[in-house]
Tab-separated table of C-alpha atoms in Angstrom:
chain	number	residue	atom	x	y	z
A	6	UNK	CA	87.192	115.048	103.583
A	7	UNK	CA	91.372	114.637	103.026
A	8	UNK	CA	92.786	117.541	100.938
A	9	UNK	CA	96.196	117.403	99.662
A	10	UNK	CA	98.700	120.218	100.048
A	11	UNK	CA	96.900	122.351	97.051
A	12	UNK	CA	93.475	122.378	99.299
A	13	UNK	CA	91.706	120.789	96.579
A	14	UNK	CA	89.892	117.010	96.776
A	15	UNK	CA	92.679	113.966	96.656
A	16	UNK	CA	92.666	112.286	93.483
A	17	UNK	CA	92.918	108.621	93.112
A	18	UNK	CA	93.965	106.870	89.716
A	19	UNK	CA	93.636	102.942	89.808
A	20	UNK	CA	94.893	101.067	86.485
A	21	UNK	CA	93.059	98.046	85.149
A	22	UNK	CA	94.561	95.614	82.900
A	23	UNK	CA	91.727	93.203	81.993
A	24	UNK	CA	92.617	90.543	84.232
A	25	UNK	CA	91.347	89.317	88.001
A	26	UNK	CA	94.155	90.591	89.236
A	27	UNK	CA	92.603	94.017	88.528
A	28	UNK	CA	89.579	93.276	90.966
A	29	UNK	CA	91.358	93.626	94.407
A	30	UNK	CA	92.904	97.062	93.342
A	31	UNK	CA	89.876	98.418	91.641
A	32	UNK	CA	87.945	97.157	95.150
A	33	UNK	CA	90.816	98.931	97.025
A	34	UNK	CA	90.812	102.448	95.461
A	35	UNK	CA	86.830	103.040	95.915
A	36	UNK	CA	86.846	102.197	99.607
A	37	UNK	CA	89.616	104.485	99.702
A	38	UNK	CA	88.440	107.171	97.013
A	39	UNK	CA	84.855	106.886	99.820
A	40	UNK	CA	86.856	106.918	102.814
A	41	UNK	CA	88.780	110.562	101.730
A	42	UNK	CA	86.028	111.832	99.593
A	43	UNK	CA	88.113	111.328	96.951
A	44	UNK	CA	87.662	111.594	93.050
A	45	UNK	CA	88.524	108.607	91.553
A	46	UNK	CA	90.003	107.769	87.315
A	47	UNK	CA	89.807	104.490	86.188
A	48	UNK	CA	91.727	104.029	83.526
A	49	UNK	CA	93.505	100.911	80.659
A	50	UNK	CA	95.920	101.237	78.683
A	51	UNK	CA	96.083	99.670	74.964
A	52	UNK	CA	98.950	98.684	73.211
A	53	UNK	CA	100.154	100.674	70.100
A	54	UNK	CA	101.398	97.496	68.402
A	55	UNK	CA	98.584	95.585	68.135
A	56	UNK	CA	97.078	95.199	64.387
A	57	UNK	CA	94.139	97.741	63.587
A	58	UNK	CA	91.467	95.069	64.054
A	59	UNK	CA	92.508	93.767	67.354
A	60	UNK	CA	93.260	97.128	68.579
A	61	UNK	CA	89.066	97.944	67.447
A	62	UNK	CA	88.364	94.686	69.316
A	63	UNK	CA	90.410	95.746	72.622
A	64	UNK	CA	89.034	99.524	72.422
A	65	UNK	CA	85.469	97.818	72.443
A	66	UNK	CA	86.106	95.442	74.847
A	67	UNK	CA	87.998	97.653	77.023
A	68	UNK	CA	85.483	100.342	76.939
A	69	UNK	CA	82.554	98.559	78.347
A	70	UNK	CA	84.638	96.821	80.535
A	71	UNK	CA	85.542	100.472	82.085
A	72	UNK	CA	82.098	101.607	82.264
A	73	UNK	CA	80.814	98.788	83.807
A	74	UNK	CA	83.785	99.126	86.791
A	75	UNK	CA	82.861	103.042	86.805
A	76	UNK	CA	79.221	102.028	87.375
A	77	UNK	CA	79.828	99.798	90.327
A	78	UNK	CA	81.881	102.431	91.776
A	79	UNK	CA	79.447	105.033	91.717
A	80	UNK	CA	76.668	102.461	92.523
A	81	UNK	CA	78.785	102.426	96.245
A	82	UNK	CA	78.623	105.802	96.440
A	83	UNK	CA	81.299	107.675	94.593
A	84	UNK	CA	79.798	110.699	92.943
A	85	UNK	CA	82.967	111.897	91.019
A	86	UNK	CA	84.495	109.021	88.634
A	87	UNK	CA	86.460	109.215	85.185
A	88	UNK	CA	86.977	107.038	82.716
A	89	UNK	CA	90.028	107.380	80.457
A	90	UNK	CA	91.258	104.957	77.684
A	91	UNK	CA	95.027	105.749	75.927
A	92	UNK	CA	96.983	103.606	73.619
A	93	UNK	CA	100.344	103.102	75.135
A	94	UNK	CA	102.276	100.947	77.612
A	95	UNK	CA	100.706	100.431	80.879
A	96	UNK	CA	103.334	102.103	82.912
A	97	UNK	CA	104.039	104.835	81.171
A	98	UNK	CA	100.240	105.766	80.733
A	99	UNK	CA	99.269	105.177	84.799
A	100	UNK	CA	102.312	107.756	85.417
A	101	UNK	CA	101.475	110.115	82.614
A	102	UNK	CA	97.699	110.402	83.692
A	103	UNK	CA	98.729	110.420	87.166
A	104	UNK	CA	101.068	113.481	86.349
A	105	UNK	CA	98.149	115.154	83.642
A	106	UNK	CA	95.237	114.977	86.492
A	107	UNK	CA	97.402	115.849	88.986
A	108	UNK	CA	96.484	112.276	91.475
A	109	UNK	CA	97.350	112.195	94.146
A	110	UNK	CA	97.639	108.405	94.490
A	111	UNK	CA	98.075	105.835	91.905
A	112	UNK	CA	96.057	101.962	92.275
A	113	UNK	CA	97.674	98.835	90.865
A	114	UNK	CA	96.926	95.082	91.209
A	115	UNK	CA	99.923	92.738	92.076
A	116	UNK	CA	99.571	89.155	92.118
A	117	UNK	CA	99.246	87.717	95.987
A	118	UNK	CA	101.580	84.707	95.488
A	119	UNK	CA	105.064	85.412	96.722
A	120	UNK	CA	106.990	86.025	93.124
A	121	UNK	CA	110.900	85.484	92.199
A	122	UNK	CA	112.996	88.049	90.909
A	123	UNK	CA	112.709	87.132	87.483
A	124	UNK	CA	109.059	87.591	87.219
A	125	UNK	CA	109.691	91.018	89.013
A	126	UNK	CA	111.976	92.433	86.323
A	127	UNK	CA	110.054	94.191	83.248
A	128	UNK	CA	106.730	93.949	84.755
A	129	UNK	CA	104.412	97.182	84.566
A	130	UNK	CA	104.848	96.747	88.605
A	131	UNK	CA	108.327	97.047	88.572
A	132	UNK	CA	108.876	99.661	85.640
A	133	UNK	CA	105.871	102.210	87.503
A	134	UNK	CA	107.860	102.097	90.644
A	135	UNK	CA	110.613	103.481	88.873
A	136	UNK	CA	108.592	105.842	86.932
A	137	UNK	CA	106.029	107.453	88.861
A	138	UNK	CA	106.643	110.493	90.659
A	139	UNK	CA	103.619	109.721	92.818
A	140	UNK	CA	102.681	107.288	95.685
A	141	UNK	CA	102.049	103.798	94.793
A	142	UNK	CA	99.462	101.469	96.261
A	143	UNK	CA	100.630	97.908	95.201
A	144	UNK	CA	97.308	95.918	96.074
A	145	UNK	CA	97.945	91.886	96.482
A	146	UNK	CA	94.495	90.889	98.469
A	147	UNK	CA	90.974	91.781	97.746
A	148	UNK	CA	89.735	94.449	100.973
A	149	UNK	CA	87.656	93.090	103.360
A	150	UNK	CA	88.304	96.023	105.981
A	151	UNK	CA	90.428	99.551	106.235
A	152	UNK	CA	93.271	99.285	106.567
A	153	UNK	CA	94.379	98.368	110.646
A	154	UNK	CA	97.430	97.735	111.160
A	155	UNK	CA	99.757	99.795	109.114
A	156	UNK	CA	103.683	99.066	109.264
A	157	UNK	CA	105.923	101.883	108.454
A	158	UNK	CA	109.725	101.014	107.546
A	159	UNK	CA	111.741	104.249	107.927
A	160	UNK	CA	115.439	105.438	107.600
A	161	UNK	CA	115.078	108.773	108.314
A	162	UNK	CA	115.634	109.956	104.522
A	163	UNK	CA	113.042	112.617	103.466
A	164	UNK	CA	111.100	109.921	101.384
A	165	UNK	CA	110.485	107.983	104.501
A	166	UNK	CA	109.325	111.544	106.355
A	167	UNK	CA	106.891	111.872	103.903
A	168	UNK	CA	105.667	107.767	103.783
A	169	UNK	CA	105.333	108.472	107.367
A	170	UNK	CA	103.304	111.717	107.249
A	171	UNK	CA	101.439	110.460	104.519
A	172	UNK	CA	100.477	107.171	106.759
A	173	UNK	CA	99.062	109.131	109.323
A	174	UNK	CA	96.845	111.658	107.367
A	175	UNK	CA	95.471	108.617	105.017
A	176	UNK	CA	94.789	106.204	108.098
A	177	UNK	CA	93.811	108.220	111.089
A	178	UNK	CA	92.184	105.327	112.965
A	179	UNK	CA	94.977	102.374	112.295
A	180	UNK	CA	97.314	101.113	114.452
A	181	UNK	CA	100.514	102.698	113.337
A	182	UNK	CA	104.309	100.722	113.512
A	183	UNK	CA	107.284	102.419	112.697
A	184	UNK	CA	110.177	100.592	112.263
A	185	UNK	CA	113.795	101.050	111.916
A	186	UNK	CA	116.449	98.392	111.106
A	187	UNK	CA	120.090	98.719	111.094
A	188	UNK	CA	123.052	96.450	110.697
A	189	UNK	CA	122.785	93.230	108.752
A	190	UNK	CA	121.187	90.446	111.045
A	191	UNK	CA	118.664	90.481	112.890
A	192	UNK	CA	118.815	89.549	116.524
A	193	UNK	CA	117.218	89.903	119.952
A	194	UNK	CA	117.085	93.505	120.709
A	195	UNK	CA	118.721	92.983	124.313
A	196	UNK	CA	121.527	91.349	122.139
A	197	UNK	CA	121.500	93.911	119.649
A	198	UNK	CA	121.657	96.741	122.545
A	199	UNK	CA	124.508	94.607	124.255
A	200	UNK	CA	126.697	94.217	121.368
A	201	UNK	CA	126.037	97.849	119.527
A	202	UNK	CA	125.058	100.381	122.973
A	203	UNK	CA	125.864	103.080	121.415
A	204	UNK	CA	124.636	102.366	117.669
A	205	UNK	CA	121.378	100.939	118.909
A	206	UNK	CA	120.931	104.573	121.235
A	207	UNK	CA	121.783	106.557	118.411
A	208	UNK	CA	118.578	104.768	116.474
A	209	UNK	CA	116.586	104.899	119.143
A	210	UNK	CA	116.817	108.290	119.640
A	211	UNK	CA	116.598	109.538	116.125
A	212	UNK	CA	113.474	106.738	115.865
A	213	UNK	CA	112.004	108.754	118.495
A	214	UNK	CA	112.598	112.279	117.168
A	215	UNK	CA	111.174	111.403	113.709
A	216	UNK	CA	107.908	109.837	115.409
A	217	UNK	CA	107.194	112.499	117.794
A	218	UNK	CA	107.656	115.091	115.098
A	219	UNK	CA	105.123	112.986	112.944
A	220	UNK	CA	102.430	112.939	115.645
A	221	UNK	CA	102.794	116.604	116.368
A	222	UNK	CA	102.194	117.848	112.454
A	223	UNK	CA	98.987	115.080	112.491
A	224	UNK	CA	97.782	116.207	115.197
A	225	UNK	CA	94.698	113.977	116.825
A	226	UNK	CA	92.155	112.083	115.403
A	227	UNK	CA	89.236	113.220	114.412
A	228	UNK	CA	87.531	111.626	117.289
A	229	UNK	CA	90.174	113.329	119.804
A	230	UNK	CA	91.224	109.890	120.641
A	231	UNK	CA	95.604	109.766	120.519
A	232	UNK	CA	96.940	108.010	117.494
A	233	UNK	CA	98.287	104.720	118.133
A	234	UNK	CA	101.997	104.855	117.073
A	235	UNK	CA	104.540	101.949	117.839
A	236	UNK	CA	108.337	102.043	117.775
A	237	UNK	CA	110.286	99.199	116.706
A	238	UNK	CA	113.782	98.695	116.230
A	239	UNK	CA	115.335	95.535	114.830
A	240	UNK	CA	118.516	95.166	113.564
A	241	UNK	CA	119.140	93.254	110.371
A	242	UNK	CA	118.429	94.502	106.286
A	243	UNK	CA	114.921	96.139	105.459
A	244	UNK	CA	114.644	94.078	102.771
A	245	UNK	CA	114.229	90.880	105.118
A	246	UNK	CA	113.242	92.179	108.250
A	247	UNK	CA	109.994	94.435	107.135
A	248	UNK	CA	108.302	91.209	105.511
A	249	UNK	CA	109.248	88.941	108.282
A	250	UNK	CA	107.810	91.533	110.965
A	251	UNK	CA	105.029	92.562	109.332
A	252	UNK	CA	104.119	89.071	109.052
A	253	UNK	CA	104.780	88.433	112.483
A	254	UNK	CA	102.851	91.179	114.294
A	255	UNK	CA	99.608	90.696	111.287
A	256	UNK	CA	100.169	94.196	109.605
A	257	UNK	CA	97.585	94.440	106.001
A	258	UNK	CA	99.823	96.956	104.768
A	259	UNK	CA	103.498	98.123	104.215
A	260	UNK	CA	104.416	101.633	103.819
A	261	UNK	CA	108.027	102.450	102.707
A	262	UNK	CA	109.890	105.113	101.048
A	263	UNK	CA	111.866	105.176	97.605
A	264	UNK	CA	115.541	106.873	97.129
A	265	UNK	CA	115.516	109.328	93.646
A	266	UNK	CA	117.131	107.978	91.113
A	267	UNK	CA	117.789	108.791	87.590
A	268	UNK	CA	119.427	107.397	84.369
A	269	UNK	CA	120.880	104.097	84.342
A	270	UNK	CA	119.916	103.079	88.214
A	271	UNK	CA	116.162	104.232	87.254
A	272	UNK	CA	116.237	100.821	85.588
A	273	UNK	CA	118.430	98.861	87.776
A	274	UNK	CA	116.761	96.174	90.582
A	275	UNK	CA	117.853	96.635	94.074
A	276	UNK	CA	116.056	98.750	96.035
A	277	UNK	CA	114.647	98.190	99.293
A	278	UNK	CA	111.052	99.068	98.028
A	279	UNK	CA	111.032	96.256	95.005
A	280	UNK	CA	112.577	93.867	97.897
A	281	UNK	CA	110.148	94.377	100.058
A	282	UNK	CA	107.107	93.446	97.499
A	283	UNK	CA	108.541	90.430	96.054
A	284	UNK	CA	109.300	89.441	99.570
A	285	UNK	CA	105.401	89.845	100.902
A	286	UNK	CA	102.318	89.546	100.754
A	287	UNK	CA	100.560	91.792	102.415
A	288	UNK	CA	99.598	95.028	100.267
A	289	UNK	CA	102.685	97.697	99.846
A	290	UNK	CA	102.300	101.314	99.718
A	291	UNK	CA	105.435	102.794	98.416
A	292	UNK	CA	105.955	106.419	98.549
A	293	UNK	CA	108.751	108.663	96.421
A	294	UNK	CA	110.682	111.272	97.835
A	295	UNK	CA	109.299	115.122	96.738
A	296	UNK	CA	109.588	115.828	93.366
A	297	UNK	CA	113.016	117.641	92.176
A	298	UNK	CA	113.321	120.015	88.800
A	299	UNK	CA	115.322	117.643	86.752
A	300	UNK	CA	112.330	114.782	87.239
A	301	UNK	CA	112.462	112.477	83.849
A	302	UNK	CA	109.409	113.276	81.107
A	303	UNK	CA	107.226	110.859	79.925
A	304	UNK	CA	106.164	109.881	77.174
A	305	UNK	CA	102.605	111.738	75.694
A	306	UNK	CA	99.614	109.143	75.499
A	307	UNK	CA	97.027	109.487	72.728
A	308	UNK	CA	93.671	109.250	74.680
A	309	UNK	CA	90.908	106.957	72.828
A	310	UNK	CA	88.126	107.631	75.348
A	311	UNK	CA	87.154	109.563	78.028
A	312	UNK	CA	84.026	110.201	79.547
């Protein structure tokens, strides 16, 4: 059974917005929420500006829609599921309920198909990834397996630390890349170490140091076997590389970090994180640095229902 730094269950929260695109996520979270022993909130979010009868009809149909997903989870074996209903924007509730039950871990469906940057912008994917305090598992493809073959992009900033930590305590038995870009193209590394010696050394060695400090606070496996933990360096930007190599070597899922940010750049597009999901299409876990004390409030939802 994981337990999070508190010693107490993890806590999984996987949003629902009515839609197919729902079903991969929702899928996703209980095999995780079974694999850590996890409780597990489902919850759906209703607008506060629909008209009183449509927002009856939604509670209604949103309600048994809910219970019927909570009964198919614990039908596969989850003993420990909520069901919560608010009126309120999508984003702002998943992040609000996330911070009120204290999850560890927050679900949403994306849509497979590579996207553009103007479908990006304003979408509840893009406005919880610059809300939420918590980690984010972006879900494009419905699970047929665990997770295998994680890839890790890193740039040794204390968000990545954590993505990296957090990689290794949620998927003991999968094979584990980390990678590290730098410069702006990517080239053959002999090229890359023949151009840049001392640049490329310098990454190497602090790709190194971060990794073997990782493995030494995970410590084994459960089955005592070693954890399987790859190096890669590439030159070239994140944003291009980690979807081209994570294509390349067959990886299900991309873990990477998110910079604080606050105000105006809150809302901005260009981080490395959003690049990286518009750019594949393989599942993205994305992972916020620690908390600080000036962290933005949210709004407070009006729950509707929970049972």
């Amino acid at each position: 059974m994981t337990r999070n730094t508190q010693g107490r269950r993890m806590r999984i929260i996987v949003g629902l917005d009515l839609t197919e695109r729902s079903e991969p996520a929702f899928a996703r979270a209980v095999r995780l929420a079974l694999e850590q022993s996890a409780e597990l909130t489902i919850l759906h979010a209703i607008s506060r500006d629909l008209p009183e009868q449509l927002t009856s009809a939604h509670t209604e149909y949103a309600t048994a829609l809910v219970k019927d997903h909570a009964a198919r989870a614990k039908s596969s074996g989850l003993s420990d599921v909520t069901q919560v209903i608010v009126a309120g924007i999508d984003y702002e509730a998943l992040a609000e309920q996330a911070e009120h039950a204290r999850a560890d871990l927050i679900v949403l469906g994306t849509h497979h198909e590579r996207s553009v940057l103007p479908d990006m912008i304003g979408t509840t994917v893009d406005r919880l990834l610059r809300l939420s305090a918590k980690p984010v598992l972006l879900v494009k493809r419905a699970p047929q397996h665990r997770y295998k073959r994680v890839l890790v992009a890193v740039d040794f900033s204390v968000a990545s630390q954590k993505a990296l930590a957090l990689t290794l305590e949620l998927f003991p038995d999968a094979e584990v890349l980390v990678v590290n870009t730098w410069g702006w193209r990517r080239k053959p590394a002999e090229t890359a170490a023949a151009e840049s010696p001392e640049q490329n050394q310098a990454h190497r060695l602090a790709l190194n140091g971060l990794v073997r400090e990782a493995e030494e606070a995970a410590g084994q496996r459960a089955d005592g076997e070693p954890r399987k933990i790859f190096e890669i360096l590439e030159t070239g930007t994140p944003e291009t590389v980690i979807p081209e190599l994570a294509k390349e070597r067959l990886a299900d899922l991309i873990v990477t970090g998110t910079h604080a940010r606050t105000g105006l750049t809150r809302f901005l597009l260009g981080s490395v994180a959003e690049e990286i999901v518009l750019r594949t299409e393989a599942d993205v876990f994305v992972v916020p640095p620690p908390p600080t004390a000036h962290a933005p409030a949210t709004r407070t939802q009006k729950t509707i229902f929970v049972a």
